[in-house]
């Protein structure tokens, strides 16, 4: 996976800016123009260099059918330019104006139960609506025509968080588009019947015209149809992105992107298929306090975003200074967290840190969302911490362009997410992302930095590859992993992996079908357990959620079930395969046991682990320009040892001996020697 920077673009991220870029969303339309002067002056004070505007601009620049008014946007573009602030220009198509949906209610999205979703919120449009597409591209053409050469322009921002709310539409236009997509994919209806297994429940189709999107049914729906609807929906929005990007590229040389949502709560788009269309990969990330460990999820999301960027630096396009407004309980960031969390993204490859948003709204659904400039104004902690962050990011300029060093990879796959979390699986308590996070947390606890890569990616550079719950896998991807192991690599596969193919068809002959030979095991029955049922292993460790009747077929047992339905069967196995090693965990190990297993697999594979890194301490290296930068971030409430030599970029202090990193502190050290 590679990202391409457009010809002629230079500087950080191809944006013709240098250093680590501080930016934000700016919604001047919510304010009287008299406020704008103060805004730009304060942006300068905070070190803001890139602002996203016109994201929700449609009804402002196009207030009625056929009426266009760019006066305010012209003024804002020029004002920002006059103050040396670059623009991340929204195409403005994220939310339709009321006149348009009144004129064409068929644009509105329809939910699986057939009910319409009305305007009054945002993103109330069907991704497959030809009318919407037409009107949106007209808007994009006008915006690109007008500002394509504007000196303030640094980046194009297509729509906004495509698929955040409208990823799955079940209307008649979507049904038509779905059928077209299926025709393209399968050619014949027989091929579709075979792929979906429609021999079941008399679901056989005689013609493509009989097929509907998976609207709500009385019973479980067809899993093949559900999977293809996920794929289709992701492709429909990618097609929308491509259409907007094409219109822009015909009129402007500035790079084009859109903001991904690599987070814990959105799984609608298969970003592996999107990434190469982005001139720079950009992600929106908000801490999710509904999770048990939001900080680890943040680190994972940053690593996955870097994976989507093919290892290249990427943009944090949105994050919050403090609280968001859309969780049940919207927690403020504790003192110091803003800085540590922003630096965590930079540590993991972000060359920009942008916030939603500049000035906290006084009205609207997001009026209690934090901002760089809060309701209280500049006499506030948020403002002071933001200004200080801007200063520190300025000091880190030399880090821009460097790449994160990792010798361990984790495979991540949207198809597995969609299938494992689908209907009719052995346990609704086994959720794909939780299993991935579980593995990631174990790696983090073991002091290992990881790359996140797609199934089927080349693995030669890695010493250890972790494969959590890779439920759906194609032969080619399984073969790549096996060849990597036989060539001397190490893999750790966990339960629920290798079970189905990319049609969601079970691989027969015993689980884990695709990985049976590589792992040297065979499973004849899955035995999930209740979420509160603890499983004991004979080495004293604990586990939960899952067990299975593993038979050894060449592997050795590392630990076995000492309780539960698979009593006596191996729970953790190890198989020498060619020149490499293939480990298997047939259960959800408790965190300590998981971390110990990962540490053992990493040590066996010769992965260097940092003894001082851990669940609450980030230690990540970025290298490039002949230098290495160590990001050490202590999220814990006690000092931790830090054994790094070099110059702390933030303080200028030279570290000549091992030292400590205070509670809540961060150091970014340019290493002298390694
Ligand atoms: C998303 C959107 C923004 C804003 C923020 C709030 O990231 O792109 O417009 O709604 O969420 O957290």
XYZ file of C-alpha atoms and ligand atoms in Angstrom:
686
model
C 0.000 0.000 0.000
C 1.618 3.286 -1.009
C 0.393 6.815 -0.924
C 1.214 9.077 -3.775
C 2.075 12.699 -3.363
C 0.995 14.853 -6.270
C 3.701 16.106 -8.543
C 5.082 19.425 -7.583
C 3.950 19.237 -3.971
C 6.692 19.516 -1.393
C 7.088 19.972 2.347
C 5.348 18.095 5.091
C 2.762 15.662 3.766
C 2.965 17.279 0.333
C 1.141 20.315 1.708
C 3.871 22.836 0.968
C 4.156 23.463 4.702
C 7.105 22.436 6.816
C 7.460 20.834 10.249
C 4.645 19.312 12.251
C 1.500 21.185 11.294
C -1.011 22.446 13.850
C -4.441 22.965 12.360
C -8.162 23.030 12.998
C -11.644 23.136 11.537
C -12.925 26.664 11.264
C -16.600 27.463 10.854
C -16.656 31.256 10.396
C -20.225 31.079 9.058
C -21.333 30.501 12.645
C -19.981 33.907 13.657
C -20.377 37.536 12.815
C -17.581 38.701 10.480
C -16.403 41.091 13.182
C -15.179 38.017 15.069
C -13.042 36.786 12.154
C -10.276 39.330 12.715
C -9.883 38.177 16.276
C -9.917 34.574 15.060
C -6.988 34.963 12.705
C -4.986 36.964 15.226
C -5.483 34.269 17.848
C -4.747 31.507 15.324
C -1.371 33.111 14.805
C -0.842 33.264 18.533
C -1.611 29.546 18.887
C 0.568 28.570 15.934
C -2.350 27.343 13.820
C -1.094 27.033 10.235
C -3.801 25.057 8.452
C -7.549 25.499 8.743
C -10.339 23.426 7.275
C -13.172 25.606 6.001
C -16.319 25.202 3.911
C -16.870 21.678 5.237
C -20.568 22.346 5.769
C -20.717 25.244 3.340
C -23.308 24.105 0.787
C -26.306 26.112 1.972
C -24.115 29.202 2.378
C -22.550 29.300 -1.074
C -25.657 27.917 -2.773
C -28.556 29.351 -0.750
C -31.221 28.530 -3.360
C -31.457 26.532 -6.550
C -29.362 28.355 -9.128
C -28.168 31.027 -6.690
C -24.488 31.181 -5.819
C -22.835 33.449 -3.299
C -19.140 33.089 -2.638
C -18.616 36.528 -1.107
C -18.131 35.340 2.468
C -15.917 32.413 1.477
C -13.796 34.740 -0.698
C -13.362 37.021 2.267
C -12.347 34.195 4.611
C -9.876 32.728 2.079
C -8.273 36.121 1.600
C -8.220 36.903 5.293
C -6.485 33.623 6.104
C -4.026 34.178 3.300
C -3.252 37.680 4.519
C -2.317 36.170 7.869
C -0.168 33.403 6.406
C -2.605 30.642 7.319
C -3.081 27.865 4.761
C -6.423 26.369 3.862
C -7.675 22.800 3.862
C -10.647 23.540 1.651
C -13.836 21.565 2.010
C -15.774 20.834 -1.161
C -18.842 21.645 0.931
C -20.824 18.562 -0.049
C -21.041 16.967 3.396
C -24.553 18.189 4.122
C -27.245 19.093 1.617
C -29.222 22.357 1.778
C -32.906 22.161 2.724
C -34.077 23.482 -0.669
C -32.459 20.529 -2.405
C -34.049 17.764 -0.339
C -37.366 19.599 -0.505
C -37.108 19.592 -4.261
C -35.772 16.021 -4.391
C -36.831 14.034 -1.330
C -35.615 10.904 -3.141
C -32.066 11.981 -2.165
C -32.819 11.171 1.469
C -31.376 7.954 2.891
C -33.607 5.045 3.855
C -32.849 2.759 6.799
C -32.998 -1.055 6.722
C -36.584 -0.983 7.992
C -37.660 1.133 5.029
C -38.099 4.373 6.961
C -36.654 7.613 5.640
C -34.040 9.641 7.474
C -34.966 13.280 7.288
C -32.948 16.483 6.970
C -32.323 18.548 10.075
C -29.164 16.710 11.136
C -26.376 16.184 8.649
C -25.281 13.855 5.855
C -28.923 13.150 4.941
C -28.162 11.854 1.458
C -28.052 8.522 -0.274
C -24.560 7.674 -1.586
C -26.096 6.109 -4.715
C -28.493 8.921 -5.582
C -27.759 10.150 -9.141
C -29.430 13.479 -8.341
C -27.259 14.014 -5.298
C -24.146 13.108 -7.270
C -25.008 15.521 -10.009
C -25.715 18.429 -7.683
C -22.677 17.713 -5.505
C -20.326 17.647 -8.485
C -21.753 20.922 -9.724
C -20.896 22.466 -6.371
C -17.413 20.914 -6.359
C -16.710 22.197 -9.870
C -17.638 25.739 -8.870
C -15.583 25.655 -5.676
C -12.568 24.105 -7.443
C -12.845 26.559 -10.326
C -12.939 29.495 -7.971
C -10.241 28.521 -5.471
C -8.139 25.944 -7.345
C -5.245 28.403 -7.679
C -5.823 30.449 -4.556
C -2.491 31.067 -2.824
C -3.933 30.047 0.556
C -4.997 26.626 -0.710
C -2.881 23.749 0.635
C -5.234 20.765 0.492
C -8.648 19.692 -0.744
C -10.967 18.116 1.806
C -13.611 16.054 -0.012
C -16.960 16.062 1.772
C -16.534 15.044 5.416
C -16.186 11.702 7.146
C -17.887 9.915 4.261
C -20.194 7.232 5.612
C -20.243 8.501 9.180
C -24.047 8.434 9.224
C -25.162 7.452 5.724
C -22.958 4.456 4.875
C -25.843 2.042 4.408
C -28.814 3.200 2.429
C -31.619 0.785 1.492
C -33.665 3.014 -0.816
C -34.690 2.077 -4.362
C -31.762 3.964 -5.921
C -29.426 2.004 -3.640
C -31.172 -1.229 -4.605
C -30.562 -0.414 -8.265
C -26.935 0.451 -7.663
C -26.455 -2.679 -5.543
C -27.792 -4.842 -8.391
C -25.443 -3.102 -10.829
C -22.523 -3.716 -8.494
C -23.484 -7.399 -8.149
C -23.756 -7.817 -11.936
C -20.258 -6.419 -12.241
C -18.935 -8.684 -9.497
C -20.579 -11.949 -10.511
C -21.492 -11.682 -14.183
C -24.210 -14.309 -13.821
C -26.898 -14.839 -11.250
C -25.732 -18.446 -10.880
C -22.339 -17.244 -9.735
C -24.099 -15.026 -7.202
C -26.271 -17.920 -6.008
C -23.138 -19.997 -5.477
C -21.330 -17.204 -3.616
C -24.268 -16.452 -1.322
C -25.236 -20.066 -0.717
C -28.836 -19.371 -1.724
C -29.653 -23.087 -1.781
C -30.417 -22.370 1.876
C -33.991 -21.371 2.924
C -35.184 -21.252 -0.693
C -33.245 -18.045 -1.282
C -32.259 -18.864 -4.874
C -32.471 -15.966 -7.349
C -33.576 -16.378 -10.941
C -32.488 -12.904 -12.071
C -30.551 -9.935 -10.712
C -33.774 -7.907 -10.727
C -35.107 -10.032 -7.871
C -32.336 -8.950 -5.516
C -32.835 -6.302 -2.826
C -30.458 -4.704 -0.371
C -30.593 -6.635 2.928
C -33.633 -4.777 4.257
C -34.949 -5.948 7.621
C -36.346 -9.477 7.612
C -38.201 -11.605 10.142
C -35.264 -13.950 10.612
C -31.485 -13.750 10.164
C -30.481 -12.427 6.777
C -28.253 -14.121 4.210
C -24.626 -13.620 5.367
C -23.240 -13.515 1.821
C -25.714 -10.801 0.918
C -24.855 -8.880 4.083
C -21.138 -9.100 3.338
C -21.581 -7.926 -0.233
C -23.795 -5.085 0.935
C -20.947 -3.949 3.192
C -18.554 -4.094 0.246
C -20.988 -2.358 -2.072
C -21.666 0.418 0.448
C -17.960 1.041 0.983
C -17.429 1.109 -2.787
C -20.396 3.439 -3.365
C -18.847 6.070 -1.104
C -15.394 5.500 -2.569
C -16.956 6.113 -5.952
C -18.398 9.348 -4.594
C -14.955 10.359 -3.332
C -13.394 9.551 -6.697
C -15.998 11.548 -8.571
C -15.366 14.642 -6.432
C -11.588 14.172 -6.636
C -11.713 13.914 -10.416
C -13.605 17.185 -10.710
C -11.069 18.862 -8.431
C -8.027 17.433 -10.202
C -9.201 18.809 -13.503
C -9.117 22.278 -11.947
C -6.406 22.314 -9.299
C -2.970 20.904 -8.532
C -3.350 20.902 -4.762
C -3.423 17.457 -3.083
C -6.789 15.861 -2.377
C -7.956 13.810 0.582
C -10.856 13.078 2.856
C -10.937 12.382 6.565
C -11.069 8.695 7.538
C -12.710 7.481 10.731
C -10.304 4.887 12.051
C -11.929 4.628 15.462
C -13.625 2.097 17.661
C -17.174 2.979 16.762
C -17.253 3.056 12.964
C -16.581 0.049 10.761
C -18.422 0.945 7.583
C -15.646 1.478 5.080
C -12.858 -0.872 4.059
C -10.141 1.743 4.112
C -7.541 -0.667 2.674
C -9.418 -0.207 -0.602
C -9.576 3.580 -0.178
C -6.072 4.476 0.948
C -4.286 4.592 -2.402
C -6.783 7.181 -3.665
C -5.664 9.674 -1.034
C -2.828 12.090 -1.782
C -2.281 12.107 1.956
C -3.970 9.803 4.450
C -5.906 11.723 7.090
C -7.745 10.423 10.138
C -10.192 11.778 12.678
C -9.723 10.381 16.126
C -11.610 11.037 19.316
C -10.936 9.284 22.614
C -13.788 6.915 23.259
C -14.569 6.799 26.947
C -17.066 3.994 26.444
C -14.049 1.692 26.083
C -12.169 0.151 28.980
C -8.855 1.499 27.685
C -9.327 4.497 25.388
C -5.633 5.414 25.269
C -4.609 2.027 23.912
C -7.343 2.269 21.289
C -5.946 5.679 20.329
C -2.462 4.219 19.863
C -3.907 1.376 17.792
C -5.913 3.750 15.601
C -2.780 5.814 14.999
C -0.819 2.703 14.011
C -3.616 1.553 11.718
C -3.748 4.973 10.080
C -0.005 4.747 9.482
C -0.608 1.316 7.947
C -3.173 2.855 5.617
C -0.548 5.434 4.653
C 1.824 2.590 3.762
C 4.117 3.636 6.630
C 4.389 7.217 5.419
C 3.559 10.191 7.660
C -0.142 10.990 7.874
C -2.458 13.694 9.124
C -4.465 13.731 12.291
C -7.240 15.725 10.660
C -9.516 16.031 13.683
C -9.304 15.412 17.362
C -10.773 17.176 20.382
C -8.986 19.560 22.696
C -11.149 18.222 25.517
C -14.601 16.724 25.639
C -16.725 15.713 22.677
C -20.505 16.016 22.769
C -21.610 12.668 21.373
C -20.772 10.129 24.063
C -23.116 9.382 26.957
C -20.620 10.996 29.317
C -18.336 13.559 27.708
C -15.217 13.664 29.817
C -12.853 16.599 29.862
C -9.190 15.837 29.298
C -7.208 15.865 32.519
C -4.309 18.312 32.811
C -1.482 17.251 30.493
C -3.547 14.751 28.510
C -3.989 17.015 25.513
C -0.232 17.212 25.106
C 0.441 13.529 25.740
C -2.288 12.405 23.407
C -1.256 14.760 20.608
C 2.345 13.593 20.986
C 1.164 9.969 20.867
C -0.225 10.586 17.395
C 3.010 12.280 16.333
C 5.037 9.420 17.827
C 3.061 7.021 15.672
C 3.620 8.897 12.453
C 1.288 11.917 12.355
C 2.936 14.985 10.852
C -0.027 17.165 11.627
C -2.300 17.610 14.584
C -5.588 19.283 13.723
C -8.539 19.906 15.984
C -12.246 20.050 15.672
C -12.700 22.925 16.052
C -11.263 26.414 16.299
C -13.936 28.278 18.261
C -16.532 26.456 20.345
C -19.993 26.878 18.823
C -22.590 28.803 20.783
C -25.448 27.035 19.031
C -26.178 23.803 17.260
C -25.816 20.151 18.183
C -22.113 20.506 18.951
C -22.296 23.537 21.222
C -20.781 21.557 24.101
C -17.923 20.117 22.019
C -14.542 21.405 23.131
C -12.465 23.691 20.915
C -9.083 25.396 20.864
C -10.897 28.558 21.848
C -13.544 27.506 24.352
C -16.705 29.342 25.400
C -14.691 30.894 28.223
C -12.263 32.499 25.758
C -8.512 32.768 26.094
C -8.570 32.866 29.889
C -8.946 29.114 30.030
C -6.902 25.987 30.494
C -7.828 24.714 27.031
C -6.425 27.823 25.407
C -3.234 27.865 27.461
C -2.572 24.167 26.837
C -3.314 24.592 23.135
C -0.907 27.495 22.778
C 1.759 25.518 24.594
C 1.099 22.497 22.355
C 1.462 24.716 19.288
C 4.829 25.894 20.591
C 6.028 22.336 21.240
C 4.915 21.071 17.833
C 6.943 23.941 16.366
C 10.022 22.687 18.200
C 9.520 19.193 16.741
C 9.844 20.405 13.129
C 12.855 18.195 12.386
C 10.821 15.038 13.139
C 8.509 15.635 10.161
C 9.015 13.132 7.370
C 10.587 10.433 9.546
C 9.038 6.970 9.803
C 8.104 4.741 12.708
C 10.301 1.715 13.328
C 8.490 -1.579 13.956
C 9.537 -5.209 13.670
C 6.187 -6.720 14.533
C 3.024 -6.549 12.452
C -0.590 -7.164 13.270
C -2.988 -8.129 10.475
C -6.159 -6.086 10.293
C -9.113 -6.766 8.032
C -12.505 -5.161 7.522
C -13.924 -8.305 5.876
C -13.209 -10.238 9.074
C -14.795 -7.445 11.101
C -17.973 -7.547 8.999
C -18.238 -11.347 9.010
C -17.277 -12.096 12.615
C -19.646 -9.414 13.910
C -22.397 -10.590 11.585
C -25.530 -12.536 12.443
C -25.577 -16.251 13.289
C -22.030 -16.733 14.590
C -21.068 -19.015 17.516
C -20.972 -16.191 20.080
C -22.188 -12.613 19.926
C -19.688 -11.869 22.685
C -16.760 -12.368 20.366
C -16.344 -9.029 18.618
C -13.638 -8.592 16.027
C -12.276 -5.220 17.082
C -12.184 -6.224 20.749
C -10.047 -9.218 19.855
C -7.713 -7.028 17.811
C -7.473 -4.532 20.661
C -6.821 -7.372 23.066
C -3.854 -8.530 20.967
C -2.622 -4.970 20.531
C -2.809 -4.346 24.269
C -0.736 -7.480 24.894
C 1.909 -6.275 22.433
C 1.927 -2.864 24.056
C 2.257 -4.400 27.506
C 5.179 -6.449 26.207
C 6.938 -3.256 25.063
C 6.607 -3.836 21.340
C 5.838 -1.258 18.624
C 3.707 -2.666 15.824
C 2.740 -1.891 12.275
C -0.819 -2.661 11.251
C -1.004 -4.208 7.784
C -3.664 -5.843 5.614
C -3.989 -9.605 5.262
C -1.950 -10.636 2.257
C 0.646 -7.863 2.698
C 4.337 -8.676 2.223
C 5.690 -9.639 5.639
C 9.411 -10.118 4.957
C 10.555 -7.193 7.080
C 8.845 -8.443 10.249
C 10.064 -10.835 12.894
C 6.659 -11.568 14.345
C 3.191 -11.296 12.848
C 0.133 -11.382 15.089
C -3.134 -12.540 13.547
C -6.063 -11.878 15.886
C -9.473 -13.273 14.906
C -8.779 -13.089 11.176
C -12.111 -14.778 10.600
C -12.347 -14.444 6.808
C -9.246 -15.148 4.824
C -8.469 -15.821 1.187
C -6.118 -18.631 0.148
C -3.544 -16.153 -1.137
C -3.336 -14.328 2.192
C -3.110 -17.596 4.137
C -0.358 -18.749 1.755
C 1.591 -15.511 2.208
C 1.521 -15.985 5.968
C 2.514 -19.637 5.697
C 5.379 -18.862 3.300
C 6.566 -16.139 5.669
C 6.615 -18.638 8.551
C 8.326 -21.366 6.526
C 10.989 -18.819 5.610
C 11.812 -18.295 9.262
C 9.129 -15.869 10.436
C 6.980 -16.241 13.536
C 3.212 -15.953 13.601
C 0.781 -15.900 16.501
C -2.760 -16.707 15.398
C -5.756 -16.472 17.706
C -9.104 -18.265 17.777
C -11.851 -17.455 15.247
C -9.172 -17.029 12.551
C -9.209 -18.763 9.187
C -12.773 -20.026 9.549
C -14.431 -18.730 6.363
C -13.389 -17.550 2.904
C -14.219 -14.195 1.338
C -17.739 -15.388 0.444
C -18.260 -16.141 4.154
C -18.259 -19.843 3.268
C -16.919 -22.186 5.961
C -13.611 -23.879 5.174
C -14.374 -27.546 5.669
C -12.348 -30.360 7.214
C -11.825 -28.881 10.672
C -10.991 -25.451 12.052
C -9.092 -23.171 11.740
C -9.458 -24.125 8.086
C -7.041 -21.763 6.382
C -4.351 -22.099 9.039
C -4.687 -25.776 10.084
C -1.507 -26.974 8.400
C 0.583 -23.977 9.307
C -0.446 -24.285 12.947
C -0.160 -28.081 13.039
C -3.540 -28.494 14.719
C -7.114 -29.463 13.950
C -10.256 -28.404 15.803
C -13.424 -30.475 15.500
C -15.684 -28.272 17.622
C -15.877 -24.685 18.841
C -16.996 -24.283 22.446
C -17.622 -20.634 23.325
C -18.488 -19.871 26.940
C -20.569 -17.215 28.685
C -18.846 -13.853 29.143
C -18.712 -14.257 32.923
C -17.385 -17.813 32.823
C -13.703 -17.998 33.645
C -11.586 -20.697 32.040
C -8.533 -22.100 33.805
C -5.415 -23.276 31.982
C -3.017 -25.867 33.367
C -0.148 -23.351 33.549
C -2.136 -21.272 36.022
C -3.319 -18.645 33.558
C -6.917 -17.586 33.071
C -8.960 -17.080 29.958
C -12.531 -16.403 28.866
C -15.105 -16.272 26.046
C -13.868 -19.133 23.951
C -12.510 -22.643 24.001
C -12.306 -25.361 21.395
C -11.379 -28.989 21.058
C -7.873 -28.681 19.643
C -6.065 -31.841 18.486
C -2.337 -31.699 17.875
C -1.253 -32.504 14.320
C 2.424 -31.694 14.619
C 2.226 -28.803 17.071
C 3.071 -29.092 20.774
C 0.802 -27.949 23.593
C 2.143 -24.977 25.512
C -0.853 -24.916 27.874
C -4.122 -26.837 28.043
C -7.639 -26.166 29.314
C -7.990 -27.169 32.949
C -11.697 -26.358 33.012
C -14.631 -25.762 30.723
C -16.053 -27.632 27.761
C -12.640 -28.281 26.136
C -11.107 -29.651 29.348
C -7.816 -31.410 28.618
C -7.469 -30.021 25.101
C -4.579 -27.727 24.209
C -5.343 -24.025 24.654
C -2.022 -22.604 23.449
C 0.105 -24.419 20.888
C 3.387 -23.968 19.099
C 4.381 -25.493 15.764
C 7.769 -25.551 14.130
C 6.979 -24.964 10.471
C 9.860 -24.877 8.000
C 12.379 -22.455 9.482
C 9.750 -20.603 11.498
C 7.286 -20.904 14.332
C 3.494 -20.764 14.343
C 1.739 -20.169 17.681
C -1.973 -20.533 18.318
C -4.176 -19.307 21.147
C -7.498 -21.175 21.208
C -9.010 -18.879 23.814
C -9.155 -15.254 24.940
C -6.262 -15.190 27.366
C -6.443 -12.848 30.340
C -4.361 -9.706 29.814
C -1.351 -10.852 31.846
C -1.236 -14.279 30.207
C -1.673 -12.724 26.777
C 1.166 -10.265 27.365
C 3.376 -13.103 28.615
C 2.613 -15.195 25.533
C 3.309 -12.279 23.204
C 6.547 -11.534 25.056
C 7.608 -15.166 24.697
C 6.779 -15.265 20.994
C 8.576 -11.938 20.495
C 11.663 -13.091 22.402
C 11.767 -16.354 20.460
C 11.548 -14.360 17.257
C 14.383 -12.071 18.309
C 12.244 -8.941 18.588
C 13.894 -6.325 20.769
C 11.435 -5.262 23.445
C 11.753 -2.205 25.543
C 11.586 -3.217 29.202
C 10.460 0.259 30.214
C 7.614 0.517 27.728
C 4.261 -0.845 28.784
C 0.538 -0.325 28.890
C 0.917 3.196 30.275
C 4.262 4.167 28.818
C 4.767 4.902 25.132
C 8.239 4.344 23.730
C 8.182 4.710 19.983
C 10.993 5.501 17.570
C 10.761 7.530 14.385
C 13.780 7.425 12.104
C 14.856 9.280 9.003
C 17.301 11.870 7.700
C 19.984 9.702 9.376
C 18.511 10.283 12.812
C 16.339 8.534 15.339
C 13.830 10.225 17.606
C 12.526 8.452 20.681
C 9.068 9.463 21.831
C 8.727 8.620 25.507
C 5.329 9.404 26.985
C 4.393 8.495 30.530
C 0.622 8.218 30.938
C 0.990 6.708 34.405
C 0.880 8.412 37.770
C 4.413 7.490 38.776
C 7.906 8.110 37.412
C 9.289 5.437 35.102
C 12.879 4.638 34.117
C 14.059 6.070 30.811
C 17.191 4.677 29.276
C 17.846 6.878 26.268
C 20.843 9.048 25.360
C 20.538 12.193 23.348
C 18.960 15.611 23.277
C 15.457 16.247 24.509
C 14.018 18.411 21.754
C 11.389 19.911 24.029
C 13.737 21.121 26.759
C 17.142 21.131 25.060
C 18.446 18.971 27.909
C 21.175 16.483 26.986
C 20.588 13.024 28.477
C 23.911 11.325 29.052
C 22.791 8.606 31.459
C 19.692 6.644 32.262
C 17.140 8.852 33.950
C 13.471 8.838 34.847
C 10.424 10.162 33.090
C 8.128 11.882 35.556
C 4.478 10.947 35.917
C 2.467 12.507 33.103
C 5.604 13.732 31.324
C 6.826 13.349 27.767
C 10.252 13.620 26.213
C 11.168 13.537 22.560
C 14.824 12.636 22.370
C 17.082 12.866 19.333
C 19.289 9.844 19.944
C 23.015 10.371 19.639
C 24.010 6.801 18.984
C 22.209 3.549 18.630
C -16.509 14.539 13.347
C -16.892 15.553 12.291
C -16.895 16.962 12.780
C -17.451 17.040 14.177
C -16.698 16.115 15.090
C -17.168 16.166 16.522
O -15.182 14.273 13.386
O -16.094 15.466 11.143
O -17.680 17.724 11.900
O -18.792 16.659 14.138
O -16.877 14.809 14.640
O -16.453 15.284 17.341
